Structure formats: structure tokens, C-alpha cells
GROMACS .gro file of C-alpha atoms in nm:
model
  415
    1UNK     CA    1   0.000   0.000   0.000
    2UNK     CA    2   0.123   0.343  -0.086
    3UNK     CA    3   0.130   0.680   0.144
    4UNK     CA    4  -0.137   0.840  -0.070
    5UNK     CA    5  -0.357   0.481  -0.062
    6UNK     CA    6  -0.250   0.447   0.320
    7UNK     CA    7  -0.395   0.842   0.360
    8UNK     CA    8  -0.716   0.798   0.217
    9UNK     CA    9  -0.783   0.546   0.429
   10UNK     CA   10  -0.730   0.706   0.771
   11UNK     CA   11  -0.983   0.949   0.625
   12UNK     CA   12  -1.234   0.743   0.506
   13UNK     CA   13  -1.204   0.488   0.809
   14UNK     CA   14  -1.215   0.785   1.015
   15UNK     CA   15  -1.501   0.917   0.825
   16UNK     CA   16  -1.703   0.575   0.852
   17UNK     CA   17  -1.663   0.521   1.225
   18UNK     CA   18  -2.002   0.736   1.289
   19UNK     CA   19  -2.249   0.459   1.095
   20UNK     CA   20  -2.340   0.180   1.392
   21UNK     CA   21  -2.479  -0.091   1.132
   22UNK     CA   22  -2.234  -0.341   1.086
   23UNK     CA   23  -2.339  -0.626   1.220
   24UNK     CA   24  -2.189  -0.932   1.014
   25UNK     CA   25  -2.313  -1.270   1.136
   26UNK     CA   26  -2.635  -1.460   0.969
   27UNK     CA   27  -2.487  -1.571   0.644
   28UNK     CA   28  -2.291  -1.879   0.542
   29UNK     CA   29  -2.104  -1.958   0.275
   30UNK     CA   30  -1.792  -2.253   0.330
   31UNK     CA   31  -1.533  -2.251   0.085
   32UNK     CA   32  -1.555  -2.479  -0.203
   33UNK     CA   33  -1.193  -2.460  -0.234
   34UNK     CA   34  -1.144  -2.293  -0.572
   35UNK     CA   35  -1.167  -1.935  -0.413
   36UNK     CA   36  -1.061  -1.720  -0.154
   37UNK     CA   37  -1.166  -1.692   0.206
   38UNK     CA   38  -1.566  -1.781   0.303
   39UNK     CA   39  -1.852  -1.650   0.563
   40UNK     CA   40  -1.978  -1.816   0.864
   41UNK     CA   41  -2.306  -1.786   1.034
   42UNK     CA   42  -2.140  -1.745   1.379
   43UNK     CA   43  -2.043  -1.433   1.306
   44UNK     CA   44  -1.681  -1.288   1.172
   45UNK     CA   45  -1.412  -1.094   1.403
   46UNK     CA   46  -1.523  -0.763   1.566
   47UNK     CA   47  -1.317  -0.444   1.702
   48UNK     CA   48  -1.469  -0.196   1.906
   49UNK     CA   49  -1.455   0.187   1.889
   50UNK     CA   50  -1.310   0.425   2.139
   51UNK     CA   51  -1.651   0.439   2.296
   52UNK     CA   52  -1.699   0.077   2.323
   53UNK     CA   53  -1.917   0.045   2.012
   54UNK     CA   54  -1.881  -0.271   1.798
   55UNK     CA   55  -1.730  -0.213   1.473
   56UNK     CA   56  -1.638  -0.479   1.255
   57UNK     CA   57  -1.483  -0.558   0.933
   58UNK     CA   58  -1.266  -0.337   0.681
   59UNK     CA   59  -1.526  -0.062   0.810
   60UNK     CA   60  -1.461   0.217   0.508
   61UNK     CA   61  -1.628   0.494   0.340
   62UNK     CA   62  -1.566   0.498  -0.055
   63UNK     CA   63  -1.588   0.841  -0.075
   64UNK     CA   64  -1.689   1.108   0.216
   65UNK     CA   65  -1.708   1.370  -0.104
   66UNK     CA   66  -2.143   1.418  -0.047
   67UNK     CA   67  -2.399   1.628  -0.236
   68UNK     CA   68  -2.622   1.668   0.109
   69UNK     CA   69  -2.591   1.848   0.365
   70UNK     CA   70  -2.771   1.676   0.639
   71UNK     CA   71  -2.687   1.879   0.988
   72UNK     CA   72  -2.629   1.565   1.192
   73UNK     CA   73  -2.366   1.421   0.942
   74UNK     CA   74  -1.982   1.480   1.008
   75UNK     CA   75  -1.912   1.427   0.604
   76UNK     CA   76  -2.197   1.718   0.470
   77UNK     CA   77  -2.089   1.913   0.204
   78UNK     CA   78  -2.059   2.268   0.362
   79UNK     CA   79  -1.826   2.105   0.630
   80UNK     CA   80  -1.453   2.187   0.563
   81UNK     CA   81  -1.286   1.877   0.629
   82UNK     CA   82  -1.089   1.646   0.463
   83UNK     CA   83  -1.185   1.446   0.172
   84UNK     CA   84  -1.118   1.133  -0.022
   85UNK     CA   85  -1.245   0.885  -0.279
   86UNK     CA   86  -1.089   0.560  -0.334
   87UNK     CA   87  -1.087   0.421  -0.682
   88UNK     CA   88  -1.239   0.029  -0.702
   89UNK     CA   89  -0.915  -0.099  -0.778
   90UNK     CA   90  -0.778   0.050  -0.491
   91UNK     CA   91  -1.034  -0.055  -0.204
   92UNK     CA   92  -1.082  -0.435  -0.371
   93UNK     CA   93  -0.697  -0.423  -0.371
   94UNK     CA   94  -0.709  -0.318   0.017
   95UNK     CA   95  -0.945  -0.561   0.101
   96UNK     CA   96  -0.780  -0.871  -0.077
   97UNK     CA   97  -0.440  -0.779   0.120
   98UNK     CA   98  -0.611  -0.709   0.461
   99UNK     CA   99  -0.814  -1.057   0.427
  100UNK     CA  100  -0.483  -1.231   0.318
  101UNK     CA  101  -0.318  -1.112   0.585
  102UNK     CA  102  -0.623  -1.202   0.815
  103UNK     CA  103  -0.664  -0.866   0.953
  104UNK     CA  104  -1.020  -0.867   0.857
  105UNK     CA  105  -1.298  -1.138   0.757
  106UNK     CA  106  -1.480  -0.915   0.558
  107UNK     CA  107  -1.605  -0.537   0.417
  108UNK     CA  108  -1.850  -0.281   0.557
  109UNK     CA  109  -1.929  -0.064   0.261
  110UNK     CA  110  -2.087   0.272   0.316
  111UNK     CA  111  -2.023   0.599   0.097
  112UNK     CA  112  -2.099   0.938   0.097
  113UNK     CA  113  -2.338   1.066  -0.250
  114UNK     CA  114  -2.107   1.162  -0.496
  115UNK     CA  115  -2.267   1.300  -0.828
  116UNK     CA  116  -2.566   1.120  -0.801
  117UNK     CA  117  -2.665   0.838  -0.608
  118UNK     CA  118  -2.677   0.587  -0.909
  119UNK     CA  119  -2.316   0.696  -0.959
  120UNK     CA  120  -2.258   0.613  -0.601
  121UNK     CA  121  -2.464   0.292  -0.590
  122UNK     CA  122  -2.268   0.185  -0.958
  123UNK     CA  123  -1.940   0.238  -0.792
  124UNK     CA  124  -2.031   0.031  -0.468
  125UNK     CA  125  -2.141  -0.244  -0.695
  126UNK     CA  126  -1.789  -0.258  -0.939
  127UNK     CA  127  -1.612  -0.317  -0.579
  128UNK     CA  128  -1.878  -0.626  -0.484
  129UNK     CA  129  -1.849  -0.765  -0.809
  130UNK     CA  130  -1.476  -0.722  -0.881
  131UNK     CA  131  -1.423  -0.915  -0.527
  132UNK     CA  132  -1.688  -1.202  -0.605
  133UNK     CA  133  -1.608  -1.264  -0.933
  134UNK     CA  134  -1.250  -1.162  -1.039
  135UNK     CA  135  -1.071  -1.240  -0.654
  136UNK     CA  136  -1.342  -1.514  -0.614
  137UNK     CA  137  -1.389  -1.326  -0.271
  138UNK     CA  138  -1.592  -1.547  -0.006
  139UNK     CA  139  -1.569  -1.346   0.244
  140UNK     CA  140  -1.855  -1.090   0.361
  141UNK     CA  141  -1.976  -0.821   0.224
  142UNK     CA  142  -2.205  -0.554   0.333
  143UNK     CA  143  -2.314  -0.268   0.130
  144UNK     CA  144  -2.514   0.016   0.210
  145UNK     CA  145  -2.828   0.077  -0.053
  146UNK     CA  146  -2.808   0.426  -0.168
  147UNK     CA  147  -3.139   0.590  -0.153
  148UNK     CA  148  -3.259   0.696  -0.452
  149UNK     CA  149  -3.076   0.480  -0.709
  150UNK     CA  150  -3.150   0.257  -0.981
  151UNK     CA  151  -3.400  -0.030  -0.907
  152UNK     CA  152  -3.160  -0.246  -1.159
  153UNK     CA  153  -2.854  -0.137  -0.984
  154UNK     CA  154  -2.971  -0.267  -0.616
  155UNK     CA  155  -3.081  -0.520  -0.744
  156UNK     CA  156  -2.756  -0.655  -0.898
  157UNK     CA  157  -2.531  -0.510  -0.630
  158UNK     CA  158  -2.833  -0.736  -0.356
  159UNK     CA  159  -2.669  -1.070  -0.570
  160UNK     CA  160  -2.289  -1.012  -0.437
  161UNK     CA  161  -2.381  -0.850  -0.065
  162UNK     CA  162  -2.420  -1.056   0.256
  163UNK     CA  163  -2.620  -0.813   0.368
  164UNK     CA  164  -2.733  -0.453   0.274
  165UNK     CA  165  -2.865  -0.173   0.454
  166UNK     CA  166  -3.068   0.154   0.429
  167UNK     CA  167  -3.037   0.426   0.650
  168UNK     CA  168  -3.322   0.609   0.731
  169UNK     CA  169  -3.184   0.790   1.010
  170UNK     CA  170  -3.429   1.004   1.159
  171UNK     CA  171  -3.719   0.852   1.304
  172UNK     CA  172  -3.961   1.074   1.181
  173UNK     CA  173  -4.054   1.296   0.857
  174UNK     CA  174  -4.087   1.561   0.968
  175UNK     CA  175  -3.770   1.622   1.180
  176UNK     CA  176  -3.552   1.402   0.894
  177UNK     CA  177  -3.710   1.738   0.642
  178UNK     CA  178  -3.596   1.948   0.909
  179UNK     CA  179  -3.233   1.837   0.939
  180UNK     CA  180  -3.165   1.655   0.593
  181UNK     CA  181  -3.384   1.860   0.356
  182UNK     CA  182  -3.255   1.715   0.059
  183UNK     CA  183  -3.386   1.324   0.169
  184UNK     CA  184  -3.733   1.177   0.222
  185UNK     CA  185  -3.903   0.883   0.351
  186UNK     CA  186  -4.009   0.734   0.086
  187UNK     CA  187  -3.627   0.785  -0.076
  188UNK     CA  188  -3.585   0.517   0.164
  189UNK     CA  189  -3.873   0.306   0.191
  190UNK     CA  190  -3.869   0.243  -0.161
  191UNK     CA  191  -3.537  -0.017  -0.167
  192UNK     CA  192  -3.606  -0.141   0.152
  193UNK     CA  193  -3.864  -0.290   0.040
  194UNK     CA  194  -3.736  -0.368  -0.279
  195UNK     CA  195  -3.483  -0.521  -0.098
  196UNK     CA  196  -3.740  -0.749   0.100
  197UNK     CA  197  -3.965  -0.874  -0.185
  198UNK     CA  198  -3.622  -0.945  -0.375
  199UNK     CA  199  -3.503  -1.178  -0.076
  200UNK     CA  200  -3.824  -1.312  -0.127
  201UNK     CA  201  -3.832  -1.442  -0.459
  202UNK     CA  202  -3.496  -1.555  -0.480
  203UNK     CA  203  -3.571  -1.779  -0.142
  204UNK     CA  204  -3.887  -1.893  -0.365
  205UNK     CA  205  -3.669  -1.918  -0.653
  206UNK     CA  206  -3.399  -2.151  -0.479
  207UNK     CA  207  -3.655  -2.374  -0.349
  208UNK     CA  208  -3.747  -2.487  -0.701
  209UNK     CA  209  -3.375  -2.440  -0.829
  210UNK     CA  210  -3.076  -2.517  -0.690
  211UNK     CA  211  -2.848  -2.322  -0.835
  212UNK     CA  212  -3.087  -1.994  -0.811
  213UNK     CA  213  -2.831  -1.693  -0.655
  214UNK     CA  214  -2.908  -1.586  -0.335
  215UNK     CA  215  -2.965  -1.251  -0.310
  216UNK     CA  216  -2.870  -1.052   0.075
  217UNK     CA  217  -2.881  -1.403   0.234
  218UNK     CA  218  -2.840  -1.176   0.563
  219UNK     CA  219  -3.094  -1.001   0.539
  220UNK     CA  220  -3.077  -0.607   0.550
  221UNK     CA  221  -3.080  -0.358   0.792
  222UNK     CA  222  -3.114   0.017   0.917
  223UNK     CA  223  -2.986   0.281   1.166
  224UNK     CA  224  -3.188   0.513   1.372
  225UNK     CA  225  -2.978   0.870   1.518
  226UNK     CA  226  -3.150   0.920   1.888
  227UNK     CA  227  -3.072   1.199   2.063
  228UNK     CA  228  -3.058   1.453   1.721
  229UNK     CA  229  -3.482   1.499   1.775
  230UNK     CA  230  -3.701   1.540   1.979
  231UNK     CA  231  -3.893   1.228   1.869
  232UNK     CA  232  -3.943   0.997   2.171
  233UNK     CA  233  -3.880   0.647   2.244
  234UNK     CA  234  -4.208   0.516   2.154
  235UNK     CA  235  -4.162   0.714   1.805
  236UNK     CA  236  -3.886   0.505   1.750
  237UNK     CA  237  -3.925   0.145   1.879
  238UNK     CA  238  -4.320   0.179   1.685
  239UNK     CA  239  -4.101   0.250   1.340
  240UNK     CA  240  -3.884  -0.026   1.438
  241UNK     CA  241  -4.142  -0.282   1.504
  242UNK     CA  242  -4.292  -0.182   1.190
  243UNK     CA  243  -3.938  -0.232   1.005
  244UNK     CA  244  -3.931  -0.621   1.149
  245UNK     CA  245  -4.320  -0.737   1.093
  246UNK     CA  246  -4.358  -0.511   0.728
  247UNK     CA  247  -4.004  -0.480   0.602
  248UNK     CA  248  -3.863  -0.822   0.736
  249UNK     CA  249  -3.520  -0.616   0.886
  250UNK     CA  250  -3.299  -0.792   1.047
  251UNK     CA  251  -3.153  -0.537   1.278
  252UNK     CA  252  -3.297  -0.173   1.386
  253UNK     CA  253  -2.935  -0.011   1.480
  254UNK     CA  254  -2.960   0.284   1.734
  255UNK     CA  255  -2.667   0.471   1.709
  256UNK     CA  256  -2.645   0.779   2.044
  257UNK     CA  257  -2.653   1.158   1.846
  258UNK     CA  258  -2.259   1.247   1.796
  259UNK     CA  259  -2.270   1.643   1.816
  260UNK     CA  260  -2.030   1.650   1.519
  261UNK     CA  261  -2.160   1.948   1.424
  262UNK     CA  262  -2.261   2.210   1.717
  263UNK     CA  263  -2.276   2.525   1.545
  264UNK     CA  264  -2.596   2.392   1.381
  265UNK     CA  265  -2.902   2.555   1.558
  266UNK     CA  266  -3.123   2.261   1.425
  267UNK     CA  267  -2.928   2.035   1.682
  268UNK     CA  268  -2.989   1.965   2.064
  269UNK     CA  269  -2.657   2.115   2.264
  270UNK     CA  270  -2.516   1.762   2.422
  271UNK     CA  271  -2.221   1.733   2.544
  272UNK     CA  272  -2.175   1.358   2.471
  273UNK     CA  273  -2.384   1.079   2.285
  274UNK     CA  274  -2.679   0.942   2.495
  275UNK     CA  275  -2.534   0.618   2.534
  276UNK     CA  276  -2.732   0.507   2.838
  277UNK     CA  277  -3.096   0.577   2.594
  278UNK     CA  278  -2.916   0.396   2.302
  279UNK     CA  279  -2.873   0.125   2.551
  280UNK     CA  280  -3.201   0.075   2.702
  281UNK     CA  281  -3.334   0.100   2.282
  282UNK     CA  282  -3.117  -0.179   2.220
  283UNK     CA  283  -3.241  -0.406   2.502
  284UNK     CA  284  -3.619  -0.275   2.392
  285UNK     CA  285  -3.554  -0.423   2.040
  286UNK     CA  286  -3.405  -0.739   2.194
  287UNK     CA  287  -3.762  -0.792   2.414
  288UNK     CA  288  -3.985  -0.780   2.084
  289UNK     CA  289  -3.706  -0.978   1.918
  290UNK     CA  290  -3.671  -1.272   2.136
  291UNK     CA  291  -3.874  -1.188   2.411
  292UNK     CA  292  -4.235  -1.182   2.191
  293UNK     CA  293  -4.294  -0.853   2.337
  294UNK     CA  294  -4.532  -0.574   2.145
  295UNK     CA  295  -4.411  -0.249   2.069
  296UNK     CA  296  -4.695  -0.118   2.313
  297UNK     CA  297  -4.632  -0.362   2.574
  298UNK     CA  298  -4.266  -0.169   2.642
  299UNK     CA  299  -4.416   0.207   2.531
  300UNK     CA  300  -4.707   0.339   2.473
  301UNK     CA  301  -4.925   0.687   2.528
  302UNK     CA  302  -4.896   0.666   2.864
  303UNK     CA  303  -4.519   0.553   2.896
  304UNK     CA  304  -4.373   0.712   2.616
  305UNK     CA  305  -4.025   0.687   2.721
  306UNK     CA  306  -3.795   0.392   2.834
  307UNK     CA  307  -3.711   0.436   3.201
  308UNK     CA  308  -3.341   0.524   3.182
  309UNK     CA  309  -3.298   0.370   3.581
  310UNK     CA  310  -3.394   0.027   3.530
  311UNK     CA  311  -3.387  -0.218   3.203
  312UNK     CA  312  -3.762  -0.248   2.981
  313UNK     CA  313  -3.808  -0.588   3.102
  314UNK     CA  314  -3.835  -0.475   3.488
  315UNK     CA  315  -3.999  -0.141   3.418
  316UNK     CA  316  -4.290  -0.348   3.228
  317UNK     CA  317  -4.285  -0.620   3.522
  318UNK     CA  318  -4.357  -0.343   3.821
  319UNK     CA  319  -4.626  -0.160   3.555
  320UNK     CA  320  -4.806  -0.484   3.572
  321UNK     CA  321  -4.824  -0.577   3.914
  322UNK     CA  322  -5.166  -0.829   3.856
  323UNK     CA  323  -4.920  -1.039   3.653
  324UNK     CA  324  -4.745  -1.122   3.896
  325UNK     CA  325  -4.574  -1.348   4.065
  326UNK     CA  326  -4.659  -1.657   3.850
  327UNK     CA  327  -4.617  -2.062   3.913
  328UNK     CA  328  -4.290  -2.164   3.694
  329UNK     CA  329  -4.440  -2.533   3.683
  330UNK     CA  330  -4.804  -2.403   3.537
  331UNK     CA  331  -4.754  -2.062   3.358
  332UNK     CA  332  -4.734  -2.013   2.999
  333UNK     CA  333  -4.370  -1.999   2.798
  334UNK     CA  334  -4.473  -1.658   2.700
  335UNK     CA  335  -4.529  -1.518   3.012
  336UNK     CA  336  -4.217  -1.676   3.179
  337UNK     CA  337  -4.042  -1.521   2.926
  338UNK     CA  338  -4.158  -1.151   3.119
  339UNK     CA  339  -4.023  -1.258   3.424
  340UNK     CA  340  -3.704  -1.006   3.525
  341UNK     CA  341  -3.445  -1.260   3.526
  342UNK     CA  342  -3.552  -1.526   3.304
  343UNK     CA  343  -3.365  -1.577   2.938
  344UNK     CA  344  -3.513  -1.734   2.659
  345UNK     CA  345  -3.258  -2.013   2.692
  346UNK     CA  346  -3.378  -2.048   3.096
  347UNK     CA  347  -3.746  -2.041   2.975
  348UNK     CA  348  -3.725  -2.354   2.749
  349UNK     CA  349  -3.530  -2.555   2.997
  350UNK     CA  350  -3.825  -2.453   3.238
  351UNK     CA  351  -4.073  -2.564   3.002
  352UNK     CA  352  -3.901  -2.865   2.917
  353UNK     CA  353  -3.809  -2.981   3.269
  354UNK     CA  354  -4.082  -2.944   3.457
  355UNK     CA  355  -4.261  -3.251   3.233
  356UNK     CA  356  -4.044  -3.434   3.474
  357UNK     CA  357  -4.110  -3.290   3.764
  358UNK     CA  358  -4.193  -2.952   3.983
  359UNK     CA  359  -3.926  -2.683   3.880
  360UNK     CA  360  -3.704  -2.554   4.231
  361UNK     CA  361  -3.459  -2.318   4.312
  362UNK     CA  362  -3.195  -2.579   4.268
  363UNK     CA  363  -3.340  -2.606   3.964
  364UNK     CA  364  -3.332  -2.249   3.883
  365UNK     CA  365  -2.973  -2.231   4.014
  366UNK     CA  366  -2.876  -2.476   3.742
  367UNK     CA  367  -3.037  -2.288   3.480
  368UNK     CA  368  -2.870  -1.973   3.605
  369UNK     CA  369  -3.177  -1.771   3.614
  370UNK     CA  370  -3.037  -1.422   3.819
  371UNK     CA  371  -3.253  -1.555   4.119
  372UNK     CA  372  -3.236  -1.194   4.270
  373UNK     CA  373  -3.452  -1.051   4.037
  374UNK     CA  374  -3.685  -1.285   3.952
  375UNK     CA  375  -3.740  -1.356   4.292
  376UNK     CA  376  -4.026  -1.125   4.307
  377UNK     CA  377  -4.208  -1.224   4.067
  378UNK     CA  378  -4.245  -1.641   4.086
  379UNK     CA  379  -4.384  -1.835   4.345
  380UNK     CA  380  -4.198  -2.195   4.464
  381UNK     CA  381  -4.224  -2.359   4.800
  382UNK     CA  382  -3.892  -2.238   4.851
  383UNK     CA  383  -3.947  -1.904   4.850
  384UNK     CA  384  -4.051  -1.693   5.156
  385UNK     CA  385  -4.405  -1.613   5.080
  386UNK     CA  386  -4.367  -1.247   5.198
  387UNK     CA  387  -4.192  -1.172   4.843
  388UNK     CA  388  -4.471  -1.196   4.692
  389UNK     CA  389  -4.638  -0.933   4.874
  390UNK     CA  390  -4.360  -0.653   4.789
  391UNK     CA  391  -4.514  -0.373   4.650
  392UNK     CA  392  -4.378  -0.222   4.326
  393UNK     CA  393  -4.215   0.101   4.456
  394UNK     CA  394  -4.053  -0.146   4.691
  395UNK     CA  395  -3.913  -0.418   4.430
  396UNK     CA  396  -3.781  -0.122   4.248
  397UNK     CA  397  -3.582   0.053   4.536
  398UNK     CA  398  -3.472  -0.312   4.614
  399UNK     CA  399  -3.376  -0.355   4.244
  400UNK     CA  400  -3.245  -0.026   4.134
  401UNK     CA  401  -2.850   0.030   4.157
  402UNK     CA  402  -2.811   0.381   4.285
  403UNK     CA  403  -2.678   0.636   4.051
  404UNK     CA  404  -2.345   0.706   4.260
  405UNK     CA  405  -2.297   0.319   4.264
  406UNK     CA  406  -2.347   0.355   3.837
  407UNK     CA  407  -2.093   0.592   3.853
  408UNK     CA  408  -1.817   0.436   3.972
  409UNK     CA  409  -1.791   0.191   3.687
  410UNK     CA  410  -1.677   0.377   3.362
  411UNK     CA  411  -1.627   0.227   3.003
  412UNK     CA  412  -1.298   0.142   3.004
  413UNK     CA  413  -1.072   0.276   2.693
  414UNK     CA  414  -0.950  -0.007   2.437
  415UNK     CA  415  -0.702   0.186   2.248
   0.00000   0.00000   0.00000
């Protein structure tokens, strides 16, 4: 690699840290041995940020050159930093080496809009297909969708990606017209769910044929900015839940406002990313994940904000006090699964064991359900019956860690 190849990329890198959807397991693809490298559904190797986020793969803008000039974004146009475009050759030629060398087990493809975004989405394709079919590349590859481009050219670039993703940023309209003026909804909507029906057909497609070509076999994705609006946490987990059920995502990233830019008035004045709120999204998404929680179950009209002080799963357990505490050996899987303390792996093995017999603490212990939680809210012989009888407000004093206890662990640098 030269200096001038070797400078670009400390800007672009740079330049790419800010976008949180990189997320690489979910597709496999062993080597056949006649290529070069392959994918595994377990997942591929991940590096964290400076702030503890997980970044992954050859993480790299191909250009941070952009025709927008959306205030939350580090790489707008009217910013005077520096910028840098890679040719193809260049970033396939970077990603062959790094893989060879194993420093990486894949690419994380974003770009500024350069031109036009087919001229963008065009150039993001030559680097897919150059590394699938000249390098016979099997290693993965995700590729951000540029809103706005060519049908025909998302499509093909869909048939060398692992996964793709488009980012719709802000969580609502009217705020995204506010801040990016120059993007739209449906800008976005439109290959997302292009993206979907594609996946779709070419699942249908390799059914009946074989040797069909997948197309995203990882499914696609989005990010969500909080912090940047004032759109509330039920705003944003309700457009999530709607990405997963109408647009089949995979993964709703929530990525903590960066005040990259604070001379814009159209921004909130923070002094650092709300990392705790990005936190308590992120185990919000897991609960209607895995968890078969509604969107209204976790917010709704009345609760229209995660509690920042304790996690969703406890905050809905002491809203519902009636629910509670239930038999492990009689209660349905679903509603073991809202018991504070209880994973989905501990929930099966409850529902599985107790066909053999009543479920105890010893039990429990084995199954390493955090016993000190869900204490209040099952019933054994075991347990002293006056638990039962806490009242919410208590559980919850009980429960919560105190704020200067929270403050005495800090994130801890990697770098």
C-alpha cells in the first residue's frame, strides 16, 4: 500500500466510524476450495470503537465527497474537512491484502453521495463484483443501498452483498425534512422494500432451483440517530417494530446523536452521545425480538419513554403488578419469558423440565436464572411467601442500583 492509498484510508475509516450498522453474522457460505476466504453464520471478528461500540470488518467509506448536507452528518458538504475517494481498484486491492493477511474477515461498505446516487450505488457495486467474481472473494460483504438509485442497480449489487442496509436515520418525517432537507421517507422506503420482496423471490426461486443466486442471504438492515430529535422512544421502537413485521429487517441499529456538528441551531446542545438511551433502545428491540414482546407492551401513550434507571423488562414487570408473581411449573412460555431474570434459553429448559417434575430453586440455580430478580415475581415452596407481597415502589428501590454506585464503573478505553 502506498502513502497516498494508506492516507485515504485514515480518512475514510475515520469518516465511517459514525455509521453503527455493521453487524456481520447470519450468512454462510464454506469454501468450495477454488476461491478465496468464506462466511460463517457465527459471526466474523469484531473491534470496538473508542466508545466501546462494535465495529467490525474493513469498516470504510468509498468516498466522504457528499452532495447533502444533512446537519447531523460529520461528512456534509458545507463542512470543511478532509476528503477522499478511493478508486475500485484501490479498495478491492485493500481488502484482498487485509483478508490475506487475516486482519479482517470481511467489508462494511458505506459511501458518501457523490454526483448522483446511481453513480454512487454503480461504484459500490464494481467493488462487490470485482471481489466475487474476479478475486473469487468469499468473504462478507455488506453494502449500504443508496437511496434513490436505480432499481436495476440494487438489485444486482443485492446478488454479491451478505447483507445490505438503508439508513433512514431520523425517526420521523418531519424532523428528517428538518435536518436533511434534501432526503425523504419514501427515498428510503422504496429499496427497503425492494430489498425485501427481492429476498423473497430468490428464497422462492432456490426452493425450485438449486443453483438460483441468493440474493442478501443476511438479510438487510437500518440505523436510527437518537438523541438529534425530539422524537421519543415510543416514536422510534413503533417504526422499528414496523421495520421487522412489514419490512422483514434484520436489525434496527440505534446509534447515540454524535454532536459533530454544534454550530448547527437545528441540533440539541449535548455534550456527549446518549449512550445510556441507546442502551435501554437496544435491550427494547431485543424484548420484541426474542422476548415476543409488542411495541406497546414496552411504550405506549402513557409511557412514552424507556425508564433510563432500570432495564424495559423490569420497568414493564412493576407496571403490571396483577401479573405477577406466577407458578414456573403451570404458567405459559410466553409469560415466563416476562419474568425479570428469566432468558429465553432459561425459559425452554423450564418448560421442558418441569414434564419431569416440579421446577425448584436448585433447579433455577442450574439454569442460572439471576434468582435476585426474579425472585419477586415467581412463586416456589422455597421461597418466603412475603416476596410476593412486595409492593412495586418497593421491588424497584430493592432492584435499582443507585446512581453514585453507576458511577463508579466507567467504560474502560481499548485503544
Amino acid at each position: 500500500m502506498n502513502d497516498k492509498t494508506l492516507n485515504k484510508l485514515h480518512i475514510l475509516a475515520d469518516s465511517a466510524k459514525y455509521d453503527v450498522s455493521c453487524s456481520s453474522s447470519g450468512s454462510n457460505r464454506p469454501n468450495d476450495g477454488k476461491g478465496l476466504g468464506n462466511a460463517a453464520p457465527m459471526g466474523i471478528c469484531h473491534s470496538f470503537s473508542e466508545d466501546g461500540r462494535c465495529i467490525s470488518l474493513l469498516k470504510v467509506l468509498l468516498t466522504n465527497v457528499c452532495i447533502y448536507d444533512c446537519a447531523y452528518c460529520i461528512n456534509r458538504r458545507s463542512n470543511d474537512i478532509r476528503r477522499a475517494t478511493l478508486k475500485v481498484t484501490e479498495l478491492v486491492e485493500l481488502t484482498i491484502n487485509f483478508y490475506r493477511r487475516n486482519y479482517i474477515e470481511g467489508l462494511f461498505l458505506s459511501s458518501g453521495v457523490i454526483r448522483n446516487p446511481d453513480y454512487t450505488m454503480e461504484a459500490l457495486l464494481r467493488v462487490a463484483k470485482s471481489l466475487r467474481q474476479e478475486h473469487r472473494f468469499g468473504g462478507y460483504i455488506h453494502l449500504k443501498a443508496i437511496p434513490g438509485a436505480s432499481p436495476g442497480l440494487v438489485h444486482e449489487a443485492g446478488l454479491y452483498a451478505d447483507r445490505m442496509s438503508v439508513n433512514i436515520e431520523i425517526p420521523s418525517e418531519n424532523n428528517l425534512k428538518l435536518l436533511a432537507p434534501e432526503k425523504n421517507f419514501p427515498s428510503v422506503y422504496h429499496p427497503m422494500n425492494q430489498i425485501k420482496e427481492s429476498i423473497i423471490d430468490h428464497k422462492e426461486a432456490r426452493r425450485k432451483f438449486r443453483k438460483a443466486p441468493h440474493f442478501v442471504p443476511a438479510g438487510q438492515s437500518t440505523q436510527l440517530i437518537i438523541g438529534a430529535t425530539s422524537d421519543n422512544d415510543k416514536q422510534i421502537l413503533t417504526l422499528a417494530s414496523g421495520f421487522y413485521n412489514d419490512q422483514h429487517l434484520k436489525r434496527v441499529y440505534y446509534s447515540g446523536f454524535i454532536p459533530v456538528n454544534a454550530s448547527d441551531e437545528r441540533l440539541p446542545m449535548l455534550k456527549q452521545a446518549p449512550l445510556l438511551r441507546e442502551h435501554r433502545l437496544y435491550q427494547a428491540d431485543w424484548l420484541m425480538r426474542f422476548y415476543e414482546f409488542q411495541c406497546n407492551e414496552i411504550v405506549n401513550d402513557e409511557h412514552p419513554q424507556l425508564d433510563t434507571d432500570i432495564d424495559p423488562k423490569l420497568a414493564y414487570a412493576l407496571r403490571h403488578p396483577y401479573l405477577f408473581p406466577i407458578d414456573l411449573n403451570t404458567a405459559d412460555y410466553e409469560m415466563i419469558l416476562r419474568v425479570p431474570g428469566i432468558g429465553v434459553r432459561s425459559a425452554k429448559l423450564i418448560v421442558h423440565n418441569r414434564r419431569f417434575g416440579h421446577i425448584t430453586l436448585a433447579h433455577l440455580k442450574k439454569m442460572r436464572v439471576a434468582l435476585n430478580r426474579a425472585k419477586f415475581f415467581i412463586t416456589t415452596k422455597e421461597l418466603p411467601s412475603q416476596l410476593a407481597g412486595l409492593s412495586p415502589s418497593l421491588i424497584r428501590r430493592k432492584l435499582h442500583v443507585p446512581e453514585q454506585v453507576q458511577q463508579q464503573y466507567v467504560q474502560l478505553s481499548l485503544f
